[in-house]
mmCIF file of C-alpha atoms in Angstrom:
data_model
loop_
_atom_site.group_PDB
_atom_site.id
_atom_site.type_symbol
_atom_site.label_atom_id
_atom_site.label_comp_id
_atom_site.label_asym_id
_atom_site.label_seq_id
_atom_site.Cartn_x
_atom_site.Cartn_y
_atom_site.Cartn_z
ATOM 1 C CA LEU J 1 77.699 -48.727 -76.107
ATOM 2 C CA GLY J 2 79.620 -46.132 -72.737
ATOM 3 C CA GLU J 3 82.325 -47.620 -71.226
ATOM 4 C CA LEU J 4 80.468 -49.755 -68.097
ATOM 5 C CA GLN J 5 77.499 -50.970 -71.254
ATOM 6 C CA LEU J 6 77.353 -54.668 -72.522
ATOM 7 C CA ILE J 7 74.602 -53.978 -74.631
ATOM 8 C CA ASN J 8 73.179 -51.026 -76.071
ATOM 9 C CA HIS J 9 69.026 -52.865 -76.360
ATOM 10 C CA PHE J 10 67.721 -55.978 -76.094
ATOM 11 C CA PRO J 11 66.703 -57.269 -80.238
ATOM 12 C CA ASN J 12 63.120 -56.539 -80.593
ATOM 13 C CA HIS J 13 62.592 -54.267 -76.862
ATOM 14 C CA TYR J 14 60.160 -52.585 -78.834
ATOM 15 C CA GLU J 15 57.489 -55.650 -78.223
ATOM 16 C CA LEU J 16 57.228 -54.646 -75.292
ATOM 17 C CA THR J 17 57.932 -50.738 -75.322
ATOM 18 C CA ARG J 18 56.111 -49.766 -78.329
ATOM 19 C CA LYS J 19 52.106 -49.101 -76.728
ATOM 20 C CA ASP J 20 50.718 -51.006 -79.852
ATOM 21 C CA LEU J 21 53.104 -54.092 -80.070
ATOM 22 C CA MET J 22 52.766 -54.151 -76.124
ATOM 23 C CA CYS J 23 48.818 -54.224 -76.560
ATOM 24 C CA LYS J 24 48.936 -56.965 -79.301
ATOM 25 C CA ASN J 25 51.385 -59.002 -77.642
ATOM 26 C CA ILE J 26 49.330 -58.987 -74.615
ATOM 27 C CA LYS J 27 46.568 -59.932 -76.815
ATOM 28 C CA ARG J 28 48.192 -62.640 -78.473
ATOM 29 C CA TYR J 29 49.831 -64.315 -74.952
ATOM 30 C CA ARG J 30 45.555 -64.153 -73.346
ATOM 31 C CA LYS J 31 45.103 -65.751 -77.006
ATOM 32 C CA ASP J 32 47.685 -68.838 -75.635
ATOM 33 C CA LEU J 33 46.597 -69.383 -72.687
ATOM 34 C CA GLU J 34 42.985 -69.290 -73.319
ATOM 35 C CA ARG J 35 43.563 -72.314 -75.943
ATOM 36 C CA ASP J 36 45.572 -74.514 -73.444
ATOM 37 C CA ASN J 37 42.664 -74.409 -70.817
ATOM 38 C CA HIS J 38 45.247 -72.142 -68.168
ATOM 39 C CA PRO J 39 44.332 -71.432 -65.035
ATOM 40 C CA LEU J 40 45.205 -68.099 -65.555
ATOM 41 C CA ALA J 41 42.862 -67.723 -68.649
ATOM 42 C CA GLU J 42 39.701 -68.288 -65.826
ATOM 43 C CA LYS J 43 37.047 -66.368 -66.657
ATOM 44 C CA ASP J 44 33.923 -65.322 -63.645
ATOM 45 C CA GLU J 45 30.348 -65.946 -64.513
ATOM 46 C CA ASN J 46 30.146 -63.219 -66.894
ATOM 47 C CA GLY J 47 33.106 -64.270 -69.177
ATOM 48 C CA ASN J 48 35.471 -61.329 -67.941
ATOM 49 C CA LEU J 49 38.795 -62.681 -67.061
ATOM 50 C CA LYS J 50 39.868 -62.959 -63.434
ATOM 51 C CA TYR J 51 43.093 -62.718 -63.538
ATOM 52 C CA LEU J 52 44.488 -60.928 -67.167
ATOM 53 C CA ASP J 53 41.992 -57.527 -67.156
ATOM 54 C CA ILE J 54 45.028 -56.422 -67.115
ATOM 55 C CA ILE J 55 44.764 -53.381 -69.885
ATOM 56 C CA PRO J 56 41.204 -51.841 -70.622
ATOM 57 C CA MET J 57 39.557 -52.379 -73.947
ATOM 58 C CA THR J 58 42.132 -51.095 -76.459
ATOM 59 C CA TYR J 59 42.332 -50.855 -80.700
ATOM 60 C CA ILE J 60 45.330 -49.879 -82.614
ATOM 61 C CA LEU J 61 44.232 -47.325 -85.190
ATOM 62 C CA PRO J 62 43.621 -47.182 -88.139
ATOM 63 C CA GLY J 63 43.651 -50.705 -88.901
ATOM 64 C CA ASP J 64 40.733 -51.331 -85.932
ATOM 65 C CA TYR J 65 39.333 -48.280 -86.956
ATOM 66 C CA ALA J 66 36.184 -50.721 -88.134
ATOM 67 C CA ILE J 67 35.808 -52.748 -85.685
ATOM 68 C CA PHE J 68 36.677 -50.076 -82.482
ATOM 69 C CA SER J 69 33.473 -47.691 -84.055
ATOM 70 C CA GLU J 70 31.117 -50.819 -83.745
ATOM 71 C CA GLU J 71 31.985 -51.081 -79.883
ATOM 72 C CA PHE J 72 31.863 -46.754 -79.980
ATOM 73 C CA ARG J 73 28.035 -47.660 -81.456
ATOM 74 C CA LYS J 74 27.248 -49.975 -79.079
ATOM 75 C CA ASN J 75 28.201 -47.147 -75.816
ATOM 76 C CA PRO J 76 28.115 -44.240 -77.293
ATOM 77 C CA ASN J 77 28.258 -42.578 -73.388
ATOM 78 C CA GLY J 78 32.060 -43.731 -72.461
ATOM 79 C CA THR J 79 35.390 -41.965 -73.000
ATOM 80 C CA TRP J 80 38.009 -43.498 -74.979
ATOM 81 C CA ILE J 81 42.284 -41.875 -74.457
ATOM 82 C CA MET J 82 43.705 -41.888 -77.672
ATOM 83 C CA LYS J 83 47.956 -41.808 -77.473
ATOM 84 C CA PRO J 84 50.447 -42.467 -79.765
ATOM 85 C CA SER J 85 52.054 -45.817 -80.462
ATOM 86 C CA ALA J 86 55.870 -44.834 -80.368
ATOM 87 C CA LYS J 87 55.446 -41.235 -78.096
ATOM 88 C CA SER J 88 56.355 -40.640 -74.456
ATOM 89 C CA GLN J 89 56.083 -37.586 -72.170
ATOM 90 C CA GLY J 90 52.750 -37.258 -72.714
ATOM 91 C CA GLN J 91 52.541 -36.004 -76.400
ATOM 92 C CA GLY J 92 49.806 -36.350 -78.442
ATOM 93 C CA ILE J 93 47.626 -37.712 -75.797
ATOM 94 C CA PHE J 94 43.412 -36.902 -75.811
ATOM 95 C CA LEU J 95 39.840 -37.786 -74.952
ATOM 96 C CA VAL J 96 38.163 -38.961 -76.845
ATOM 97 C CA ARG J 97 33.510 -38.668 -77.248
ATOM 98 C CA HIS J 98 32.433 -38.628 -80.056
ATOM 99 C CA PRO J 99 33.817 -40.036 -83.825
ATOM 100 C CA LYS J 100 33.892 -36.700 -84.943
ATOM 101 C CA GLN J 101 36.994 -36.741 -83.235
ATOM 102 C CA LEU J 102 38.994 -39.239 -84.502
ATOM 103 C CA LYS J 103 37.618 -37.377 -88.186
ATOM 104 C CA LYS J 104 39.813 -34.033 -86.814
ATOM 105 C CA TRP J 105 42.625 -36.116 -85.913
ATOM 106 C CA ALA J 106 42.593 -37.748 -89.126
ATOM 107 C CA ALA J 107 42.022 -34.566 -91.752
ATOM 108 C CA SER J 108 44.803 -33.058 -89.651
ATOM 109 C CA SER J 109 46.843 -35.720 -90.282
ATOM 110 C CA LYS J 110 49.911 -35.780 -92.891
ATOM 111 C CA VAL J 111 49.213 -38.702 -93.986
ATOM 112 C CA PRO J 112 45.145 -39.924 -95.494
ATOM 113 C CA PHE J 113 43.384 -41.911 -92.390
ATOM 114 C CA GLN J 114 43.326 -44.829 -95.527
ATOM 115 C CA SER J 115 47.082 -45.195 -95.886
ATOM 116 C CA ILE J 116 47.705 -47.628 -93.139
ATOM 117 C CA ALA J 117 50.539 -48.757 -94.336
ATOM 118 C CA SER J 118 52.641 -45.442 -94.013
ATOM 119 C CA LYS J 119 50.374 -43.327 -90.798
ATOM 120 C CA GLU J 120 51.230 -43.837 -87.203
ATOM 121 C CA ASN J 121 49.568 -46.149 -85.273
ATOM 122 C CA TYR J 122 47.847 -44.888 -81.994
ATOM 123 C CA VAL J 123 46.064 -46.936 -79.816
ATOM 124 C CA ILE J 124 43.021 -45.598 -78.875
ATOM 125 C CA SER J 125 41.504 -47.075 -74.672
ATOM 126 C CA ARG J 126 39.056 -47.369 -73.023
ATOM 127 C CA TYR J 127 39.121 -44.466 -70.677
ATOM 128 C CA ILE J 128 39.225 -45.914 -66.786
ATOM 129 C CA GLU J 129 36.799 -42.981 -65.615
ATOM 130 C CA ASN J 130 37.149 -44.025 -61.848
ATOM 131 C CA PRO J 131 40.455 -44.297 -60.931
ATOM 132 C CA LEU J 132 42.045 -44.783 -57.634
ATOM 133 C CA LEU J 133 42.744 -40.940 -56.161
ATOM 134 C CA VAL J 134 45.260 -40.208 -54.023
ATOM 135 C CA GLY J 135 43.946 -36.488 -52.122
ATOM 136 C CA GLY J 136 41.871 -36.332 -54.604
ATOM 137 C CA ARG J 137 44.209 -36.570 -57.473
ATOM 138 C CA LYS J 138 45.035 -38.963 -60.565
ATOM 139 C CA PHE J 139 49.015 -40.858 -59.643
ATOM 140 C CA ASP J 140 50.600 -43.339 -61.028
ATOM 141 C CA LEU J 141 53.309 -45.771 -59.866
ATOM 142 C CA ARG J 142 56.928 -45.985 -60.795
ATOM 143 C CA MET J 143 59.078 -48.798 -60.173
ATOM 144 C CA TYR J 144 62.847 -49.712 -61.262
ATOM 145 C CA VAL J 145 63.504 -53.069 -62.980
ATOM 146 C CA LEU J 146 67.103 -54.647 -64.434
ATOM 147 C CA VAL J 147 66.489 -57.000 -66.896
ATOM 148 C CA THR J 148 69.259 -58.732 -67.408
ATOM 149 C CA CYS J 149 68.427 -61.841 -69.385
ATOM 150 C CA TYR J 150 65.478 -62.403 -71.388
ATOM 151 C CA ARG J 151 65.963 -66.009 -72.182
ATOM 152 C CA PRO J 152 65.843 -67.318 -69.513
ATOM 153 C CA LEU J 153 63.853 -64.070 -67.621
ATOM 154 C CA ARG J 154 66.279 -62.754 -65.485
ATOM 155 C CA ALA J 155 65.183 -59.508 -63.012
ATOM 156 C CA TYR J 156 66.044 -57.845 -60.412
ATOM 157 C CA LEU J 157 63.558 -55.249 -58.436
ATOM 158 C CA TYR J 158 64.213 -52.156 -57.054
ATOM 159 C CA GLN J 159 62.688 -51.819 -53.424
ATOM 160 C CA GLN J 160 61.925 -48.182 -54.106
ATOM 161 C CA GLY J 161 59.458 -46.402 -55.741
ATOM 162 C CA PHE J 162 57.307 -43.616 -56.370
ATOM 163 C CA GLY J 163 54.315 -41.940 -57.683
ATOM 164 C CA ARG J 164 53.651 -39.566 -59.543
ATOM 165 C CA PHE J 165 50.808 -36.851 -59.099
ATOM 166 C CA CYS J 166 48.643 -34.821 -61.576
ATOM 167 C CA ASN J 167 48.740 -31.447 -60.193
ATOM 168 C CA GLU J 168 44.334 -30.734 -60.737
ATOM 169 C CA LYS J 169 42.270 -32.801 -58.888
ATOM 170 C CA TYR J 170 40.765 -35.411 -61.257
ATOM 171 C CA THR J 171 37.109 -34.998 -62.408
ATOM 172 C CA THR J 172 34.911 -35.953 -64.737
ATOM 173 C CA ASP J 173 33.648 -32.441 -65.777
ATOM 174 C CA VAL J 174 33.577 -32.690 -69.923
ATOM 175 C CA ALA J 175 34.763 -29.101 -69.615
ATOM 176 C CA GLU J 176 37.893 -29.986 -67.873
ATOM 177 C CA PHE J 177 38.063 -33.430 -70.660
ATOM 178 C CA ASP J 178 41.372 -31.271 -72.501
ATOM 179 C CA ASN J 179 42.719 -30.746 -69.030
ATOM 180 C CA LEU J 180 45.945 -32.364 -69.263
ATOM 181 C CA PHE J 181 46.778 -31.346 -65.604
ATOM 182 C CA VAL J 182 43.848 -33.650 -64.351
ATOM 183 C CA HIS J 183 44.286 -35.861 -66.535
ATOM 184 C CA LEU J 184 48.149 -36.740 -67.337
ATOM 185 C CA THR J 185 50.512 -37.521 -64.314
ATOM 186 C CA ASN J 186 53.737 -37.192 -67.224
ATOM 187 C CA VAL J 187 56.076 -34.500 -65.271
ATOM 188 C CA ALA J 188 56.824 -33.705 -68.559
ATOM 189 C CA VAL J 189 53.068 -32.271 -68.572
ATOM 190 C CA GLN J 190 52.455 -30.905 -65.023
ATOM 191 C CA LYS J 191 55.811 -29.001 -64.780
ATOM 192 C CA HIS J 192 53.352 -26.684 -67.039
ATOM 193 C CA ALA J 193 50.874 -26.346 -64.464
ATOM 194 C CA GLU J 194 50.014 -23.190 -62.737
ATOM 195 C CA GLY J 195 50.906 -24.971 -59.335
ATOM 196 C CA TYR J 196 53.947 -27.258 -60.441
ATOM 197 C CA ASN J 197 56.071 -27.516 -57.122
ATOM 198 C CA ASP J 198 59.750 -27.827 -59.103
ATOM 199 C CA LYS J 199 61.154 -28.466 -55.718
ATOM 200 C CA HIS J 200 59.487 -32.845 -55.285
ATOM 201 C CA GLY J 201 58.065 -32.235 -59.282
ATOM 202 C CA GLY J 202 54.806 -33.919 -58.054
ATOM 203 C CA LYS J 203 56.588 -37.543 -56.601
ATOM 204 C CA TRP J 204 56.336 -39.215 -53.759
ATOM 205 C CA ASN J 205 58.442 -41.925 -52.384
#
């Protein structure tokens, strides 16, 4: 610990910071609210959650591979995004439009696809193909939050944040599916783009 640190990490913090565990916990939260008939679990006339539709349809691979394959067969023209559960800075992310891509990914992995216990988990989510754009570019918002206690929950939100932008304009052109400068806002990815401005780093306050 540093001189001014009180604690290094909160116990079990990875339940929120790992993509697979965060997804699992959000789904569990939804089920708990539905079971208790909580107002937040209210659904619309089509059976979709009105207030808890906060993440796209997501599966954890390889464990959910059979369920995902069934969903893919129902909607064969959809696009999905694949992310390693415990990596950051855009590492290992790619778009999926055909099951053959998953088989190729599995074959290139060090561990066989069937070896669930020792294989790194990935999350695969339905890709949002009509995102909100600014200037024709994808972006995300970054906020600073200081959490000092989880029980009871005590958090402080910093008033200022910033947006991170892609260097290239968004397109659904299949030819650009592998172009991460179109689809990912991570600075670690965008800094390698030809038009990257290292003065503002693709960020707006």
